[in-house]
Short mmCIF file of C-alpha atoms in Angstrom, two decimals:
data_model
loop_
_atom_site.label_atom_id
_atom_site.label_comp_id
_atom_site.label_asym_id
_atom_site.label_seq_id
_atom_site.Cartn_x
_atom_site.Cartn_y
_atom_site.Cartn_z
CA UNK B 1 -23.48 20.18 -7.28
CA UNK B 2 -22.11 17.31 -9.37
CA UNK B 3 -18.84 16.87 -11.24
CA UNK B 4 -16.91 14.04 -12.79
CA UNK B 5 -15.43 12.77 -9.54
CA UNK B 6 -17.43 14.58 -6.90
CA UNK B 7 -20.96 15.15 -5.60
CA UNK B 8 -21.37 17.99 -3.08
CA UNK B 9 -24.51 18.81 -1.13
CA UNK B 10 -24.80 22.48 -0.22
CA UNK B 11 -24.59 24.04 2.27
CA UNK B 12 -21.37 22.34 3.36
CA UNK B 13 -21.40 20.40 6.62
CA UNK B 14 -18.63 21.38 9.01
CA UNK B 15 -18.96 18.36 11.28
CA UNK B 16 -16.90 15.28 10.42
CA UNK B 17 -18.44 11.90 9.72
CA UNK B 18 -18.34 9.33 12.52
CA UNK B 19 -18.17 6.48 9.99
CA UNK B 20 -14.59 5.14 9.64
CA UNK B 21 -12.69 5.71 6.44
CA UNK B 22 -13.34 3.20 3.67
CA UNK B 23 -9.84 3.96 2.34
CA UNK B 24 -7.26 1.67 3.93
CA UNK B 25 -4.18 3.00 5.74
CA UNK B 26 -0.82 1.22 5.65
CA UNK B 27 1.51 2.26 8.46
CA UNK B 28 5.28 1.64 8.42
CA UNK B 29 6.44 0.46 11.84
CA UNK B 30 9.78 1.62 13.22
CA UNK B 31 11.51 3.46 16.06
CA UNK B 32 8.57 5.74 16.91
CA UNK B 33 5.80 3.21 16.35
CA UNK B 34 7.00 -0.24 17.40
CA UNK B 35 6.08 -0.53 21.07
CA UNK B 36 2.95 -2.45 22.01
CA UNK B 37 1.32 0.78 23.23
CA UNK B 38 2.19 2.73 20.07
CA UNK B 39 1.00 -0.05 17.73
CA UNK B 40 -2.24 -0.47 19.68
CA UNK B 41 -2.87 3.26 19.31
CA UNK B 42 -2.13 3.05 15.57
CA UNK B 43 -4.61 0.19 15.17
CA UNK B 44 -7.32 2.08 17.02
CA UNK B 45 -6.57 5.16 14.91
CA UNK B 46 -7.27 3.24 11.71
CA UNK B 47 -4.15 1.35 10.55
CA UNK B 48 -5.17 -1.90 8.85
CA UNK B 49 -1.85 -3.02 7.33
CA UNK B 50 1.55 -2.88 9.06
CA UNK B 51 4.51 -2.43 6.72
CA UNK B 52 8.01 -3.69 7.55
CA UNK B 53 10.83 -1.95 5.65
CA UNK B 54 14.12 -3.88 5.56
CA UNK B 55 16.17 -1.01 4.13
CA UNK B 56 17.44 0.06 7.52
CA UNK B 57 16.51 -2.70 9.99
CA UNK B 58 17.26 -6.42 10.17
CA UNK B 59 15.12 -9.47 10.84
CA UNK B 60 15.75 -9.53 14.60
CA UNK B 61 14.63 -5.93 14.94
CA UNK B 62 11.48 -6.57 12.91
CA UNK B 63 10.75 -9.83 14.76
CA UNK B 64 10.50 -7.94 18.02
CA UNK B 65 8.22 -5.42 16.31
CA UNK B 66 5.89 -8.03 14.79
CA UNK B 67 5.67 -9.81 18.14
CA UNK B 68 4.56 -6.48 19.61
CA UNK B 69 2.06 -6.13 16.76
CA UNK B 70 0.45 -9.46 17.62
CA UNK B 71 0.11 -8.44 21.26
CA UNK B 72 -1.30 -5.04 20.31
CA UNK B 73 -3.80 -6.57 17.86
CA UNK B 74 -5.00 -8.95 20.56
CA UNK B 75 -5.36 -6.10 23.05
CA UNK B 76 -7.21 -3.91 20.55
CA UNK B 77 -9.27 -6.87 19.24
CA UNK B 78 -8.43 -5.90 15.67
CA UNK B 79 -7.07 -7.77 12.67
CA UNK B 80 -3.94 -6.36 11.05
CA UNK B 81 -2.21 -7.57 7.90
CA UNK B 82 1.58 -7.72 7.52
CA UNK B 83 3.40 -6.30 4.51
CA UNK B 84 7.08 -7.05 3.83
CA UNK B 85 8.76 -4.37 1.72
CA UNK B 86 11.73 -5.63 -0.31
CA UNK B 87 14.85 -3.54 -0.87
CA UNK B 88 15.31 -4.40 -4.54
CA UNK B 89 17.98 -2.74 -6.69
CA UNK B 90 18.28 0.23 -4.33
CA UNK B 91 21.58 2.11 -4.54
CA UNK B 92 23.01 3.08 -1.16
CA UNK B 93 25.88 5.10 0.26
CA UNK B 94 27.00 3.65 3.58
CA UNK B 95 28.12 6.18 6.19
CA UNK B 96 29.37 3.88 8.96
CA UNK B 97 30.66 6.68 11.19
CA UNK B 98 27.38 8.60 11.07
CA UNK B 99 29.26 11.88 10.65
CA UNK B 100 27.38 14.79 9.09
CA UNK B 101 28.37 15.50 5.48
CA UNK B 102 27.94 19.12 4.37
CA UNK B 103 27.44 19.63 0.63
CA UNK B 104 27.41 23.17 -0.78
CA UNK B 105 25.67 24.31 -3.94
CA UNK B 106 28.01 24.69 -6.97
CA UNK B 107 30.72 22.49 -5.41
CA UNK B 108 31.87 19.29 -7.10
CA UNK B 109 31.56 15.83 -5.53
CA UNK B 110 32.80 12.48 -6.84
CA UNK B 111 30.70 9.32 -6.63
CA UNK B 112 32.82 6.17 -6.72
CA UNK B 113 32.14 2.45 -6.72
CA UNK B 114 35.11 1.91 -4.39
CA UNK B 115 33.20 1.11 -1.18
CA UNK B 116 36.39 0.99 0.91
CA UNK B 117 36.49 4.80 0.89
CA UNK B 118 34.91 6.72 3.76
CA UNK B 119 32.22 9.18 2.57
CA UNK B 120 32.95 12.90 2.78
CA UNK B 121 31.93 16.17 1.14
CA UNK B 122 34.43 15.39 -1.66
CA UNK B 123 33.73 11.72 -2.40
CA UNK B 124 30.82 9.34 -1.86
CA UNK B 125 31.10 5.52 -2.29
CA UNK B 126 28.04 3.78 -3.75
CA UNK B 127 27.14 0.08 -3.80
CA UNK B 128 26.96 -0.22 -7.62
CA UNK B 129 30.04 -1.11 -9.67
CA UNK B 130 28.50 -0.13 -13.02
CA UNK B 131 27.40 3.41 -12.13
CA UNK B 132 30.08 5.14 -14.22
CA UNK B 133 29.13 2.99 -17.23
CA UNK B 134 25.42 3.64 -16.67
CA UNK B 135 25.22 7.44 -16.45
CA UNK B 136 26.17 10.18 -18.91
CA UNK B 137 26.78 13.92 -18.82
CA UNK B 138 23.65 15.85 -17.86
CA UNK B 139 21.97 13.00 -15.95
CA UNK B 140 20.30 13.80 -12.63
CA UNK B 141 21.23 11.96 -9.43
CA UNK B 142 19.26 12.31 -6.20
CA UNK B 143 20.95 11.44 -2.92
CA UNK B 144 19.96 11.58 0.72
CA UNK B 145 17.30 10.63 3.23
CA UNK B 146 14.29 12.52 1.92
CA UNK B 147 12.61 9.22 1.09
CA UNK B 148 12.90 8.27 4.77
CA UNK B 149 12.56 11.58 6.58
CA UNK B 150 10.37 13.71 4.32
CA UNK B 151 12.80 16.62 4.74
CA UNK B 152 14.43 18.24 1.71
CA UNK B 153 17.31 19.58 3.86
CA UNK B 154 18.62 16.02 4.23
CA UNK B 155 18.90 15.44 0.47
CA UNK B 156 20.80 16.77 -2.51
CA UNK B 157 20.35 16.97 -6.28
CA UNK B 158 23.44 16.30 -8.39
CA UNK B 159 24.15 16.81 -12.09
CA UNK B 160 26.61 14.49 -13.82
CA UNK B 161 29.51 16.44 -15.35
CA UNK B 162 31.74 13.59 -16.51
CA UNK B 163 32.82 10.01 -15.79
CA UNK B 164 36.37 8.77 -15.20
CA UNK B 165 36.97 5.03 -14.88
CA UNK B 166 34.81 3.98 -11.90
CA UNK B 167 34.12 7.56 -10.78
CA UNK B 168 31.30 9.98 -11.57
CA UNK B 169 32.04 13.70 -11.11
CA UNK B 170 28.93 15.74 -10.24
CA UNK B 171 27.87 19.32 -9.69
CA UNK B 172 26.02 19.93 -6.41
CA UNK B 173 22.76 21.71 -7.25
CA UNK B 174 21.58 22.56 -3.72
CA UNK B 175 23.14 22.87 -0.28
CA UNK B 176 22.23 20.07 2.10
CA UNK B 177 23.43 18.21 5.17
CA UNK B 178 23.52 14.44 4.76
CA UNK B 179 22.92 12.77 8.11
CA UNK B 180 22.49 9.19 9.21
CA UNK B 181 24.17 5.90 8.35
CA UNK B 182 22.59 5.14 4.95
CA UNK B 183 21.83 7.50 2.06
CA UNK B 184 19.66 6.32 -0.79
CA UNK B 185 20.68 7.19 -4.35
CA UNK B 186 18.35 7.39 -7.33
CA UNK B 187 19.47 8.07 -10.90
CA UNK B 188 16.65 9.62 -12.91
CA UNK B 189 15.39 7.57 -15.90
CA UNK B 190 18.43 5.28 -15.99
CA UNK B 191 18.21 1.48 -15.99
CA UNK B 192 20.06 -0.06 -13.05
CA UNK B 193 21.40 -3.44 -14.08
CA UNK B 194 20.59 -5.22 -10.82
CA UNK B 195 17.91 -7.86 -10.11
CA UNK B 196 14.56 -6.63 -8.81
CA UNK B 197 14.37 -9.54 -6.35
CA UNK B 198 17.83 -9.61 -4.79
CA UNK B 199 19.51 -12.43 -2.92
CA UNK B 200 19.05 -10.45 0.29
CA UNK B 201 15.32 -10.09 -0.41
CA UNK B 202 15.06 -13.86 -0.92
CA UNK B 203 16.89 -14.51 2.33
CA UNK B 204 14.54 -12.18 4.23
CA UNK B 205 11.43 -13.76 2.70
CA UNK B 206 12.62 -17.34 3.29
CA UNK B 207 13.48 -16.65 6.93
CA UNK B 208 11.48 -13.79 8.45
CA UNK B 209 8.68 -13.90 5.88
CA UNK B 210 8.06 -17.64 6.14
CA UNK B 211 8.30 -17.66 9.91
CA UNK B 212 5.64 -14.94 10.16
CA UNK B 213 3.39 -16.12 7.30
CA UNK B 214 3.36 -12.66 5.72
CA UNK B 215 0.19 -11.46 3.99
CA UNK B 216 1.68 -9.10 1.40
CA UNK B 217 5.01 -8.49 -0.30
CA UNK B 218 5.64 -5.03 -1.66
CA UNK B 219 8.02 -5.67 -4.57
CA UNK B 220 10.18 -2.55 -4.73
CA UNK B 221 11.30 -1.19 -8.10
CA UNK B 222 9.02 -3.48 -10.13
CA UNK B 223 10.01 -2.82 -13.74
CA UNK B 224 8.72 -5.78 -15.76
CA UNK B 225 6.00 -8.42 -15.48
CA UNK B 226 8.76 -11.03 -15.14
CA UNK B 227 9.70 -9.42 -11.81
CA UNK B 228 6.28 -10.30 -10.37
CA UNK B 229 6.34 -13.76 -11.91
CA UNK B 230 9.76 -14.47 -10.40
CA UNK B 231 8.59 -13.40 -6.94
CA UNK B 232 5.42 -15.49 -7.16
CA UNK B 233 7.41 -18.56 -8.14
CA UNK B 234 9.81 -17.96 -5.25
CA UNK B 235 6.97 -17.53 -2.75
CA UNK B 236 5.64 -20.95 -3.74
CA UNK B 237 9.01 -22.53 -2.92
CA UNK B 238 8.70 -21.03 0.57
CA UNK B 239 5.17 -22.38 1.13
CA UNK B 240 3.80 -18.82 0.88
CA UNK B 241 1.35 -19.64 -1.91
CA UNK B 242 -1.35 -17.37 -0.49
CA UNK B 243 0.86 -14.32 0.02
CA UNK B 244 -0.33 -11.52 -2.25
CA UNK B 245 1.98 -9.29 -4.28
CA UNK B 246 1.84 -5.52 -4.56
CA UNK B 247 3.99 -4.27 -7.43
CA UNK B 248 5.72 -1.10 -6.29
CA UNK B 249 6.04 1.23 -9.29
CA UNK B 250 8.93 3.64 -8.72
CA UNK B 251 10.43 4.34 -12.13
CA UNK B 252 9.54 5.33 -15.68
CA UNK B 253 10.62 1.82 -16.67
CA UNK B 254 7.88 0.38 -14.46
CA UNK B 255 5.31 2.81 -15.87
CA UNK B 256 6.17 1.76 -19.43
CA UNK B 257 5.28 -1.84 -18.57
CA UNK B 258 2.41 -0.96 -16.22
CA UNK B 259 -0.37 -2.81 -18.06
CA UNK B 260 1.48 -6.15 -18.12
CA UNK B 261 2.56 -5.73 -14.49
CA UNK B 262 -1.02 -4.98 -13.41
CA UNK B 263 -2.31 -8.16 -15.05
CA UNK B 264 0.10 -10.27 -12.99
CA UNK B 265 0.19 -8.42 -9.66
CA UNK B 266 -2.51 -8.50 -6.96
CA UNK B 267 -2.28 -4.75 -6.42
CA UNK B 268 -0.10 -1.71 -7.09
CA UNK B 269 1.76 0.77 -4.92
CA UNK B 270 2.61 4.05 -6.62
CA UNK B 271 5.85 5.10 -4.95
CA UNK B 272 5.59 8.81 -5.57
CA UNK B 273 8.92 9.59 -3.89
CA UNK B 274 11.03 7.93 -6.57
CA UNK B 275 8.47 8.60 -9.31
CA UNK B 276 8.72 12.28 -8.43
CA UNK B 277 12.44 12.06 -9.18
CA UNK B 278 12.14 9.99 -12.34
CA UNK B 279 9.32 12.11 -13.79
CA UNK B 280 9.08 15.86 -14.39
CA UNK B 281 6.97 17.31 -11.54
CA UNK B 282 4.20 18.36 -13.92
CA UNK B 283 3.76 14.76 -15.12
CA UNK B 284 3.39 12.99 -11.76
CA UNK B 285 -0.35 13.65 -11.36
CA UNK B 286 -1.11 12.41 -14.88
CA UNK B 287 0.56 9.06 -14.32
CA UNK B 288 -1.03 8.75 -10.88
CA UNK B 289 -4.54 9.32 -12.25
CA UNK B 290 -3.95 6.94 -15.17
CA UNK B 291 -2.56 4.18 -12.96
CA UNK B 292 -5.35 4.47 -10.39
CA UNK B 293 -7.98 4.39 -13.13
CA UNK B 294 -6.51 1.22 -14.63
CA UNK B 295 -6.46 -0.46 -11.21
CA UNK B 296 -10.08 0.55 -10.58
CA UNK B 297 -11.26 -0.90 -13.86
CA UNK B 298 -9.86 -4.37 -13.09
CA UNK B 299 -10.71 -4.28 -9.39
CA UNK B 300 -7.17 -4.36 -8.01
CA UNK B 301 -6.10 -2.12 -5.11
CA UNK B 302 -4.07 1.02 -5.84
CA UNK B 303 -2.11 2.49 -2.95
CA UNK B 304 -0.24 5.80 -3.04
CA UNK B 305 2.66 6.99 -0.92
CA UNK B 306 4.18 10.29 0.22
CA UNK B 307 1.08 12.22 1.19
CA UNK B 308 1.75 14.05 4.48
CA UNK B 309 5.55 14.35 4.63
CA UNK B 310 5.36 17.46 6.81
CA UNK B 311 3.76 15.41 9.60
CA UNK B 312 7.12 13.73 10.13
CA UNK B 313 7.87 16.72 12.36
CA UNK B 314 4.58 18.61 12.59
CA UNK B 315 1.25 17.88 14.23
CA UNK B 316 -0.81 18.94 11.20
CA UNK B 317 -0.33 18.50 7.45
CA UNK B 318 -0.07 21.42 5.08
CA UNK B 319 -3.18 22.58 3.19
CA UNK B 320 -1.67 21.22 -0.02
CA UNK B 321 -1.07 17.80 1.56
CA UNK B 322 -4.62 17.59 2.91
CA UNK B 323 -5.97 18.45 -0.52
CA UNK B 324 -3.64 15.90 -2.13
CA UNK B 325 -5.01 13.10 0.08
CA UNK B 326 -8.61 14.09 -0.71
CA UNK B 327 -7.95 14.27 -4.45
CA UNK B 328 -6.34 10.83 -4.37
CA UNK B 329 -9.50 9.42 -2.79
CA UNK B 330 -11.69 11.18 -5.36
CA UNK B 331 -9.53 9.67 -8.11
CA UNK B 332 -10.23 6.17 -6.76
CA UNK B 333 -7.24 5.37 -4.56
CA UNK B 334 -7.85 2.32 -2.36
CA UNK B 335 -5.19 2.96 0.26
CA UNK B 336 -2.68 5.44 1.64
CA UNK B 337 0.79 4.27 2.66
CA UNK B 338 2.48 6.24 5.42
CA UNK B 339 6.27 5.88 5.44
CA UNK B 340 8.43 8.38 7.30
CA UNK B 341 5.30 9.79 8.93
CA UNK B 342 4.92 6.67 11.12
CA UNK B 343 8.42 5.17 10.87
CA UNK B 344 10.45 8.10 12.22
CA UNK B 345 7.74 10.73 12.63
CA UNK B 346 6.99 12.40 15.91
CA UNK B 347 3.23 11.93 15.52
CA UNK B 348 2.50 8.49 14.02
CA UNK B 349 -0.93 8.08 15.63
CA UNK B 350 -2.02 11.60 14.73
CA UNK B 351 -0.86 11.08 11.14
CA UNK B 352 -3.08 7.99 10.82
CA UNK B 353 -6.06 9.76 12.42
CA UNK B 354 -5.78 12.87 10.28
CA UNK B 355 -5.27 11.00 7.01
CA UNK B 356 -8.21 8.75 7.87
CA UNK B 357 -10.36 11.79 8.61
CA UNK B 358 -9.47 13.44 5.30
CA UNK B 359 -10.24 10.20 3.45
CA UNK B 360 -13.62 9.84 5.18
CA UNK B 361 -14.56 13.41 4.32
CA UNK B 362 -13.58 12.93 0.65
CA UNK B 363 -15.58 9.68 0.53
CA UNK B 364 -18.72 11.60 1.52
CA UNK B 365 -18.59 13.53 -1.77
CA UNK B 366 -17.13 10.77 -3.95
CA UNK B 367 -19.17 10.43 -7.15
CA UNK B 368 -19.91 6.71 -6.87
CA UNK B 369 -22.50 6.77 -9.64
CA UNK B 370 -19.95 8.15 -12.11
CA UNK B 371 -17.50 5.38 -11.20
CA UNK B 372 -20.23 2.73 -11.35
CA UNK B 373 -21.23 3.73 -14.87
CA UNK B 374 -17.59 3.99 -15.96
CA UNK B 375 -16.74 0.47 -14.89
CA UNK B 376 -19.94 -0.97 -16.41
CA UNK B 377 -18.98 0.69 -19.69
CA UNK B 378 -15.47 -0.75 -19.39
CA UNK B 379 -16.71 -4.31 -18.76
CA UNK B 380 -17.04 -6.61 -21.74
CA UNK B 381 -20.47 -8.05 -22.41
CA UNK B 382 -21.90 -10.37 -21.49
CA UNK B 383 -20.87 -9.94 -17.85
CA UNK B 384 -20.18 -13.05 -15.81
CA UNK B 385 -22.92 -14.12 -13.40
CA UNK B 386 -20.77 -13.26 -10.36
CA UNK B 387 -19.88 -9.82 -11.76
CA UNK B 388 -23.51 -9.10 -12.57
CA UNK B 389 -24.72 -10.03 -9.08
CA UNK B 390 -21.90 -8.09 -7.38
CA UNK B 391 -22.74 -4.92 -9.31
CA UNK B 392 -26.44 -5.48 -8.51
CA UNK B 393 -25.62 -5.69 -4.80
CA UNK B 394 -23.94 -2.29 -4.93
CA UNK B 395 -26.80 -0.81 -6.96
CA UNK B 396 -29.31 -2.22 -4.45
CA UNK B 397 -27.38 -0.69 -1.54
CA UNK B 398 -27.62 2.72 -3.19
CA UNK B 399 -31.32 2.31 -4.02
CA UNK B 400 -32.48 1.30 -0.52
CA UNK B 401 -29.89 3.46 1.26
CA UNK B 402 -28.47 0.42 3.01
CA UNK B 403 -26.24 0.89 6.04
CA UNK B 404 -23.91 -2.00 5.15
CA UNK B 405 -23.40 -4.81 2.67
CA UNK B 406 -22.76 -8.31 4.03
CA UNK B 407 -21.02 -10.90 1.88
CA UNK B 408 -20.12 -14.50 2.71
CA UNK B 409 -16.83 -15.70 1.27
CA UNK B 410 -14.11 -18.31 1.73
CA UNK B 411 -11.46 -17.00 -0.65
CA UNK B 412 -12.28 -13.28 -0.43
CA UNK B 413 -13.13 -13.17 -4.14
CA UNK B 414 -16.78 -12.17 -3.68
CA UNK B 415 -15.84 -9.28 -1.37
CA UNK B 416 -13.25 -8.00 -3.87
CA UNK B 417 -15.81 -8.15 -6.65
CA UNK B 418 -18.26 -6.02 -4.67
CA UNK B 419 -15.50 -3.59 -3.63
CA UNK B 420 -14.63 -3.14 -7.32
CA UNK B 421 -17.88 -1.17 -7.73
CA UNK B 422 -16.87 1.08 -4.81
CA UNK B 423 -20.01 1.07 -2.65
CA UNK B 424 -20.47 4.08 -0.40
CA UNK B 425 -21.11 1.88 2.66
CA UNK B 426 -18.86 -0.64 4.45
CA UNK B 427 -18.72 -4.21 3.16
CA UNK B 428 -18.70 -6.77 5.97
CA UNK B 429 -16.97 -9.84 4.56
CA UNK B 430 -17.72 -12.88 6.70
CA UNK B 431 -14.88 -15.26 5.89
CA UNK B 432 -16.05 -18.87 6.28
CA UNK B 433 -13.12 -21.18 7.13
CA UNK B 434 -12.51 -24.21 4.95
CA UNK B 435 -11.30 -27.53 6.24
CA UNK B 436 -8.37 -28.85 4.24
CA UNK B 437 -5.56 -31.30 4.75
CA UNK B 438 -1.86 -31.26 4.14
CA UNK B 439 0.44 -34.25 4.39
CA UNK B 440 0.40 -34.14 8.18
CA UNK B 441 -2.96 -32.90 9.50
CA UNK B 442 -6.35 -31.33 8.89
CA UNK B 443 -6.42 -27.55 9.22
CA UNK B 444 -8.90 -24.67 8.85
CA UNK B 445 -8.12 -21.89 6.39
CA UNK B 446 -9.57 -18.41 6.64
CA UNK B 447 -7.29 -16.21 8.73
CA UNK B 448 -4.99 -15.33 5.80
CA UNK B 449 -7.95 -14.70 3.50
CA UNK B 450 -9.46 -12.37 6.10
CA UNK B 451 -6.23 -10.38 6.53
CA UNK B 452 -5.80 -10.07 2.75
CA UNK B 453 -9.10 -8.18 2.63
CA UNK B 454 -7.61 -5.52 4.91
CA UNK B 455 -5.90 -4.18 1.80
CA UNK B 456 -9.19 -3.74 -0.10
CA UNK B 457 -11.10 -0.45 0.06
CA UNK B 458 -14.28 -0.55 2.12
CA UNK B 459 -14.03 -4.21 3.12
CA UNK B 460 -14.05 -5.16 6.80
CA UNK B 461 -13.33 -8.88 7.27
CA UNK B 462 -14.97 -10.89 10.03
CA UNK B 463 -13.49 -14.34 10.55
CA UNK B 464 -16.19 -16.87 11.36
CA UNK B 465 -15.32 -19.64 13.80
CA UNK B 466 -14.85 -23.28 12.80
CA UNK B 467 -18.27 -24.11 14.30
CA UNK B 468 -19.90 -21.92 11.66
CA UNK B 469 -17.87 -23.61 8.95
CA UNK B 470 -19.11 -27.06 9.94
CA UNK B 471 -22.70 -26.22 10.88
CA UNK B 472 -24.23 -27.21 7.53
CA UNK B 473 -27.40 -25.42 6.49
CA UNK B 474 -27.26 -22.82 9.28
CA UNK B 475 -23.90 -21.45 8.17
CA UNK B 476 -25.10 -18.27 6.48
CA UNK B 477 -27.85 -17.61 9.02
CA UNK B 478 -25.32 -17.81 11.82
CA UNK B 479 -22.80 -15.72 9.85
CA UNK B 480 -25.37 -13.02 9.09
CA UNK B 481 -26.22 -12.78 12.78
CA UNK B 482 -22.50 -12.46 13.52
CA UNK B 483 -22.12 -9.62 11.00
CA UNK B 484 -25.21 -7.74 12.19
CA UNK B 485 -24.14 -7.96 15.82
CA UNK B 486 -20.73 -6.63 14.91
CA UNK B 487 -22.26 -3.79 12.87
CA UNK B 488 -24.40 -2.78 15.83
CA UNK B 489 -21.46 -3.00 18.26
CA UNK B 490 -19.36 -0.55 16.21
CA UNK B 491 -22.24 1.86 15.68
CA UNK B 492 -22.84 1.24 11.97
CA UNK B 493 -26.24 -0.43 12.40
CA UNK B 494 -29.37 0.66 14.21
CA UNK B 495 -32.91 -0.76 14.26
CA UNK B 496 -34.81 -0.54 10.93
CA UNK B 497 -31.61 -0.07 8.90
CA UNK B 498 -31.52 -1.86 5.56
CA UNK B 499 -28.80 -4.46 4.90
CA UNK B 500 -27.87 -5.88 1.50
CA UNK B 501 -26.76 -9.53 1.68
CA UNK B 502 -24.69 -11.17 -1.06
CA UNK B 503 -24.68 -14.94 -0.74
CA UNK B 504 -24.23 -18.15 -2.69
CA UNK B 505 -27.00 -20.69 -3.09
CA UNK B 506 -25.62 -23.76 -4.79
CA UNK B 507 -23.56 -22.62 -7.74
CA UNK B 508 -25.33 -19.28 -8.04
CA UNK B 509 -24.89 -15.93 -6.30
CA UNK B 510 -27.94 -13.97 -5.15
CA UNK B 511 -28.69 -10.65 -3.48
CA UNK B 512 -31.34 -10.09 -0.84
CA UNK B 513 -32.30 -7.16 1.35
CA UNK B 514 -33.06 -7.57 5.06
CA UNK B 515 -34.11 -5.10 7.72
CA UNK B 516 -32.10 -5.02 10.93
CA UNK B 517 -34.46 -5.41 13.86
CA UNK B 518 -31.93 -4.69 16.57
#
């Protein structure tokens, strides 16, 4: 049975696939997932990128966590990329006492920019002086911890009734108990006149980010292409030239400028929590499908958030959540970002395992041929030589029913090009280190390029040693042996399996097919 996004063989198979998910999983590390043991379990469960959210934790806290990550990665013998998530123009209500605040439906509450006032059920101070000048009667304000906890009972919807000087008087639309020390506020479809890259974000990047040579920055509340350009320029001043940028689209303003943002960014995160507030509920899926499609066509990763909120407190997701994850994969999503599920959730490891299992099952029925033809139709003719050979490698893998694709790369570009055509088998990217010099010494590159590929669907980087990089003519022979041995060790290769190899000979790229002898 074949449809636009799906190919199903009947009868259905009830057993799950043993092949790991091609879709990448980003896990947010925090209180319930920051010990060495917990992180090691997350890595073994399928986490390939560790996200560090600075909304509620400082650099010292995250330094201890990333040190634990390095130990866990060494123990598990797995690579893991690091993603720094900026705060951006996020509006917050600070509740220093931590007292519970009970809000009742149909009551009135005042939001003020006077941050010296203690929050209560009657008045809430927010860190934005221009709020009263920004909103108007009838606007919707969302407040609480839903974006962190996944629980609606910790959040409240407000309707603006009027503004008076620096105060905004609101009608409480639902009863809720605000708990914790920080509540996030989001004003639907209203421009917040604050910089996307804040001074605090710059301080975090220049200190913690530089010290830890971060792989990705998730630029929260990206609204214009200039936001990405500003961040890239700042990263260069911090000697983070290779750090890749994911534009986090959270507002209608960002969606309006999506095409320009996509051209500049290295990937996109669709932050469905805030988008679900900014957009009418019936519009969210349309924008998600459109954004993912556009990312697919240009070969840039699209990651979605807020998929299994219920697993923050439950061992299993709801049926709707499981279906949502599968549909995202069928649409072409490259990665799933887990926030509250791993940050504060009771079952971080189980959340990663279950999401990975759902992704793997959806990948089994993903209509790769439909996608392949769609992207070929989208491409302008004539295709570049590299693009032509990359698409041929994926076509060859389908034709011979290859077990894996092996690609040799230094920058990661060749692996990304193959991944763009969404092969149904894993892509082993053997990253060949390059010897380069700075003003002080000679160094080998390669480790950053390998970790960057952890954010690309279906690509599994293998970092070759410096000996391979300097071995002259035997480089690719040695690298191929390395990849095949690894494939056999993880159970993806057995004797007589076909392997598609994408390699460069001189200035040209070629594809060949080899049989694994075991």
